mmCIF file of C-alpha atoms in Angstrom:
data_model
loop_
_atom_site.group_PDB
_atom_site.id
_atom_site.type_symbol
_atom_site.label_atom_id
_atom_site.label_comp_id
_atom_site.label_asym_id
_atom_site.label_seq_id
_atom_site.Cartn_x
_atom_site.Cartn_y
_atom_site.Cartn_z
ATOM 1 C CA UNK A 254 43.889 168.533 225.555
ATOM 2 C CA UNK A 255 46.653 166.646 227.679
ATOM 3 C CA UNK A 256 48.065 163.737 225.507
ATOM 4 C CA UNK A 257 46.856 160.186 227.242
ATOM 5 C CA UNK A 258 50.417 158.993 228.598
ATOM 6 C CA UNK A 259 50.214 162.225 230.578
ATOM 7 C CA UNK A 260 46.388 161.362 232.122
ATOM 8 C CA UNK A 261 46.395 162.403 235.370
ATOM 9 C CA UNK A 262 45.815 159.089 237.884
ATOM 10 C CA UNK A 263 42.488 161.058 239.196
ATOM 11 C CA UNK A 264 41.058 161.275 235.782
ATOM 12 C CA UNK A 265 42.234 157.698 234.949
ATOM 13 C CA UNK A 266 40.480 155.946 237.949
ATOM 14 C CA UNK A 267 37.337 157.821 237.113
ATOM 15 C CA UNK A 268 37.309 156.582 233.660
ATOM 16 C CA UNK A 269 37.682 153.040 235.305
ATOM 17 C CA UNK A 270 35.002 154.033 237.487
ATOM 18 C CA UNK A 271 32.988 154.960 234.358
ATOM 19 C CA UNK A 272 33.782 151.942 231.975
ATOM 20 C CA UNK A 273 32.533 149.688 235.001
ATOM 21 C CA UNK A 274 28.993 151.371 235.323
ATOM 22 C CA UNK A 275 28.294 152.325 232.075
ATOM 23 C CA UNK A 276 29.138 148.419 230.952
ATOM 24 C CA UNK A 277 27.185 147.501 234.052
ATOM 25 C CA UNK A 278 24.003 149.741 232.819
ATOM 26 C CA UNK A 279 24.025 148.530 229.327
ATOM 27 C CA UNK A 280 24.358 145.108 230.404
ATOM 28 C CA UNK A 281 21.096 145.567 232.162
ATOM 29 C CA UNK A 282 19.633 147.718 229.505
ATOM 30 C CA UNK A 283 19.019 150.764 230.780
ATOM 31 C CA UNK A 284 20.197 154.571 230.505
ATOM 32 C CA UNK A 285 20.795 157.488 232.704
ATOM 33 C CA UNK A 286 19.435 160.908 233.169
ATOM 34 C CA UNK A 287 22.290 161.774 236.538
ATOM 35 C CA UNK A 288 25.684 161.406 237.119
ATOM 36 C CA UNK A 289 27.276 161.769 240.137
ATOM 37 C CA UNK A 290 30.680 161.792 241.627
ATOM 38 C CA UNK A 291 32.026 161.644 244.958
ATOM 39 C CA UNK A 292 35.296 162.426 246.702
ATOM 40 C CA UNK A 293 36.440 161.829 250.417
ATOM 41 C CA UNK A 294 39.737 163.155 251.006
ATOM 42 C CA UNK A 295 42.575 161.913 253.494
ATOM 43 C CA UNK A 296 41.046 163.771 256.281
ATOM 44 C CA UNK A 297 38.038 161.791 255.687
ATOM 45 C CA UNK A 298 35.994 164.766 254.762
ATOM 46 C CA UNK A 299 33.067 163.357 252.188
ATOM 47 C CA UNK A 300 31.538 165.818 249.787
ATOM 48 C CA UNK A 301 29.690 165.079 246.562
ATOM 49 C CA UNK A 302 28.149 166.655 243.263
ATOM 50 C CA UNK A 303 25.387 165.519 240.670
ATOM 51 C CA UNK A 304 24.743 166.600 237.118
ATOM 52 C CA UNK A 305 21.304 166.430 235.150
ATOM 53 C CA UNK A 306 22.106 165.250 231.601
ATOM 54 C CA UNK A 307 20.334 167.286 228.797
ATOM 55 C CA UNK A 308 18.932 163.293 227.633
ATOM 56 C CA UNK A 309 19.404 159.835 229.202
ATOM 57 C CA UNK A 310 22.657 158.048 228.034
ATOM 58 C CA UNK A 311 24.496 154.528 227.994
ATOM 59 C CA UNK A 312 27.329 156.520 226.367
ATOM 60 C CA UNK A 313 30.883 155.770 228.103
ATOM 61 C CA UNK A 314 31.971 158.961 226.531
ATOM 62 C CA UNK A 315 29.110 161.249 227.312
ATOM 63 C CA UNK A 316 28.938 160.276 230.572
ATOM 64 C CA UNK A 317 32.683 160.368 231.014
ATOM 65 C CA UNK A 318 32.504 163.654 229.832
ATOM 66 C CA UNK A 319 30.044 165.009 232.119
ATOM 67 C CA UNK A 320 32.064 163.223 235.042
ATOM 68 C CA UNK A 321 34.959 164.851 234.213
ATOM 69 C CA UNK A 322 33.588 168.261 234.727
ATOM 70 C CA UNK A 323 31.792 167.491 237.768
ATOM 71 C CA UNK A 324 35.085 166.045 239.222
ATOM 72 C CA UNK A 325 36.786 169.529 237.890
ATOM 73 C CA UNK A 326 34.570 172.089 238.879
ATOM 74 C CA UNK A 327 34.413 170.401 242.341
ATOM 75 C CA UNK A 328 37.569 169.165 243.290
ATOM 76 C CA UNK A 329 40.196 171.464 245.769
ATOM 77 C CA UNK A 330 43.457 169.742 244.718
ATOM 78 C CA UNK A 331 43.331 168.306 247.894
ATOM 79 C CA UNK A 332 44.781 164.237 248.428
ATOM 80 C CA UNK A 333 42.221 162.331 247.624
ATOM 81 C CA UNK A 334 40.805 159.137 249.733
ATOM 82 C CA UNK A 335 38.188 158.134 247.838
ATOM 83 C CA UNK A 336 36.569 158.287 244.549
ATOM 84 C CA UNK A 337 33.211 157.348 243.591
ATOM 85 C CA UNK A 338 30.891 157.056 240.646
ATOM 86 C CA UNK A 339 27.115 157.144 240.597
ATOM 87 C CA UNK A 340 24.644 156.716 237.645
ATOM 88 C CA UNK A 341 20.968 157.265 238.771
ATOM 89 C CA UNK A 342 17.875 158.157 237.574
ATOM 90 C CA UNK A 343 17.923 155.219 235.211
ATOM 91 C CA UNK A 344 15.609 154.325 232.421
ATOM 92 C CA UNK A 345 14.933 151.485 229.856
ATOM 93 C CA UNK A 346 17.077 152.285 226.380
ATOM 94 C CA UNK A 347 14.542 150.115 224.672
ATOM 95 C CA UNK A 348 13.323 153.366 223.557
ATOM 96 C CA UNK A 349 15.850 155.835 223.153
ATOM 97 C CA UNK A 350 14.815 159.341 222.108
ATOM 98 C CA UNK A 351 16.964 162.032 220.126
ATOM 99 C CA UNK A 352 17.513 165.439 221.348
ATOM 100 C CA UNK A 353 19.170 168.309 219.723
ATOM 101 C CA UNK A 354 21.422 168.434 222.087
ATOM 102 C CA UNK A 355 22.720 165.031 220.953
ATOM 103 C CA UNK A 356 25.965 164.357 219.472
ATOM 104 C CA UNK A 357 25.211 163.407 215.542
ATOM 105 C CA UNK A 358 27.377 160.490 215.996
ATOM 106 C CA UNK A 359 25.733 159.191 218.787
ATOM 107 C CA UNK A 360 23.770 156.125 217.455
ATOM 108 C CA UNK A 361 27.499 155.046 216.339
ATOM 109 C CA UNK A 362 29.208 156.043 219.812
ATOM 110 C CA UNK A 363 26.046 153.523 221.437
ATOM 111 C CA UNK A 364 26.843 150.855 219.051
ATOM 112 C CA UNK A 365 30.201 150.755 218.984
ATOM 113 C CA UNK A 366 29.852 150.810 223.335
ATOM 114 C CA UNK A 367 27.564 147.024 222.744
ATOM 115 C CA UNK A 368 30.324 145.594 220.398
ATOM 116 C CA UNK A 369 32.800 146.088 223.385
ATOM 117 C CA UNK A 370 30.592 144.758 225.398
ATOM 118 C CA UNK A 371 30.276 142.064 223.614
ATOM 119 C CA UNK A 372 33.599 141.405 222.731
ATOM 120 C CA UNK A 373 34.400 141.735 226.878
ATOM 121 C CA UNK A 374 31.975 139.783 227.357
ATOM 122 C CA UNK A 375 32.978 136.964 225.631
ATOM 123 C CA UNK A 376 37.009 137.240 225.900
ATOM 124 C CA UNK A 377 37.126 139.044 228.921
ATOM 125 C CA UNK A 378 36.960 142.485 230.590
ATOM 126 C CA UNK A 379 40.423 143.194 229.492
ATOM 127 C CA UNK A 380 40.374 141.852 225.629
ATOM 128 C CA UNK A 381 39.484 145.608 224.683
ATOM 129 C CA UNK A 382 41.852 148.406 226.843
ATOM 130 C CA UNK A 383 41.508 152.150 226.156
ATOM 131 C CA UNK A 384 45.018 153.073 225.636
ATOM 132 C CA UNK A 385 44.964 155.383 228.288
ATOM 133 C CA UNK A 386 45.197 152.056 230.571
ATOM 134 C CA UNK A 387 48.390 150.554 228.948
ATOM 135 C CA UNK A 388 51.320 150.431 230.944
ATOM 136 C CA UNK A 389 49.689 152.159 233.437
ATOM 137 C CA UNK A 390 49.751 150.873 237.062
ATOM 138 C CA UNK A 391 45.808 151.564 237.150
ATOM 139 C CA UNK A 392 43.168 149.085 236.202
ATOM 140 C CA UNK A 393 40.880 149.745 233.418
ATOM 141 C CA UNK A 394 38.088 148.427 235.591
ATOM 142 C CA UNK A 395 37.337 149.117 239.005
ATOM 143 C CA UNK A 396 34.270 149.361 241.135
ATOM 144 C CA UNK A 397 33.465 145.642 242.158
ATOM 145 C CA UNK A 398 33.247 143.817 238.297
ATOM 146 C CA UNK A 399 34.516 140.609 240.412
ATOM 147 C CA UNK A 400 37.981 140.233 239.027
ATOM 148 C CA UNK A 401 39.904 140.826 242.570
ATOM 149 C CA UNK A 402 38.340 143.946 242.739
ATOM 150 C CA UNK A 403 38.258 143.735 246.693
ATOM 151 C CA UNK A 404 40.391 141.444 248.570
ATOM 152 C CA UNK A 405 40.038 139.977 251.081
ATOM 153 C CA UNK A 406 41.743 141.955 254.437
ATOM 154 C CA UNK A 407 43.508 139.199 257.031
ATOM 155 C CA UNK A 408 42.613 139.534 260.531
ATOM 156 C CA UNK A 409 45.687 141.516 262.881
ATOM 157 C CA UNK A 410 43.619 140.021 266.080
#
């Protein structure tokens, strides 16, 4: 396991990636059953891969997890463009249903996830940091959560 002050940037911006969509899901109060994750490199070549999850999730970690091997098993060590993160085949988590595949902390792991949530919610997206994130010129969010996520471009013309 690399120590976190030694993350590379790739893995860091994917876990931004994640945070963003897996708050974004369980703000909305759902789950998801595929994760996918997409690279275009800096010859603009676009290529993409998708995992099935063994159950639905609103996990950060689990899905992080799964993300991270996608990204490894697929990536060339090539410069990268582009990264992107997709959670689809989404369900309600009003009813969430064990599997033995399950982590046996996981009704912890989801309930910790809502109280930082709810804590960002309330004080902001960047009241809670993983420490990962500190002093580190990447933010902790990214992926369009509205906090100058995209600026604006000036016109050259």
């Amino acid at each position: 396991q690399v120590p976190l002050h030694q993350t590379p940037p790739s893995l860091k911006i994917l876990l931004s990636l994640t945070e963003t969509a897996a708050m974004r899901m369980r703000k909305n109060n759902n789950m998801c059953a595929v994760i996918a994750v997409s690279i275009k490199t800096s010859g603009f070549f676009k290529y993409s891969h998708q995992r099935t999850l063994y159950s639905a999730t609103d996990s950060t970690e689990k899905i992080f997890e799964e993300i991270r091997k996608t990204f490894d098993e697929m990536w060339n060590k090539e410069p990268i463009r582009q990264l992107g993160v997709r959670l689809t085949h989404l369900c309600s988590n009003e009813f969430y249903q064990r599997s033995f595949f399950d982590d046996k902390n996981i009704e912890k792991k989801r309930a910790l996830d809502k109280a930082i949530d709810s804590i960002r919610e309330r004080f902001g997206y960047e009241s809670v940091v993983r420490s990962v994130f500190v002093d580190s010129e990447i933010k902790p969010f990214s992926g369009g959560n509205g906090e100058d996520d995209y600026p604006m471009m000036g016109s050259i013309l």
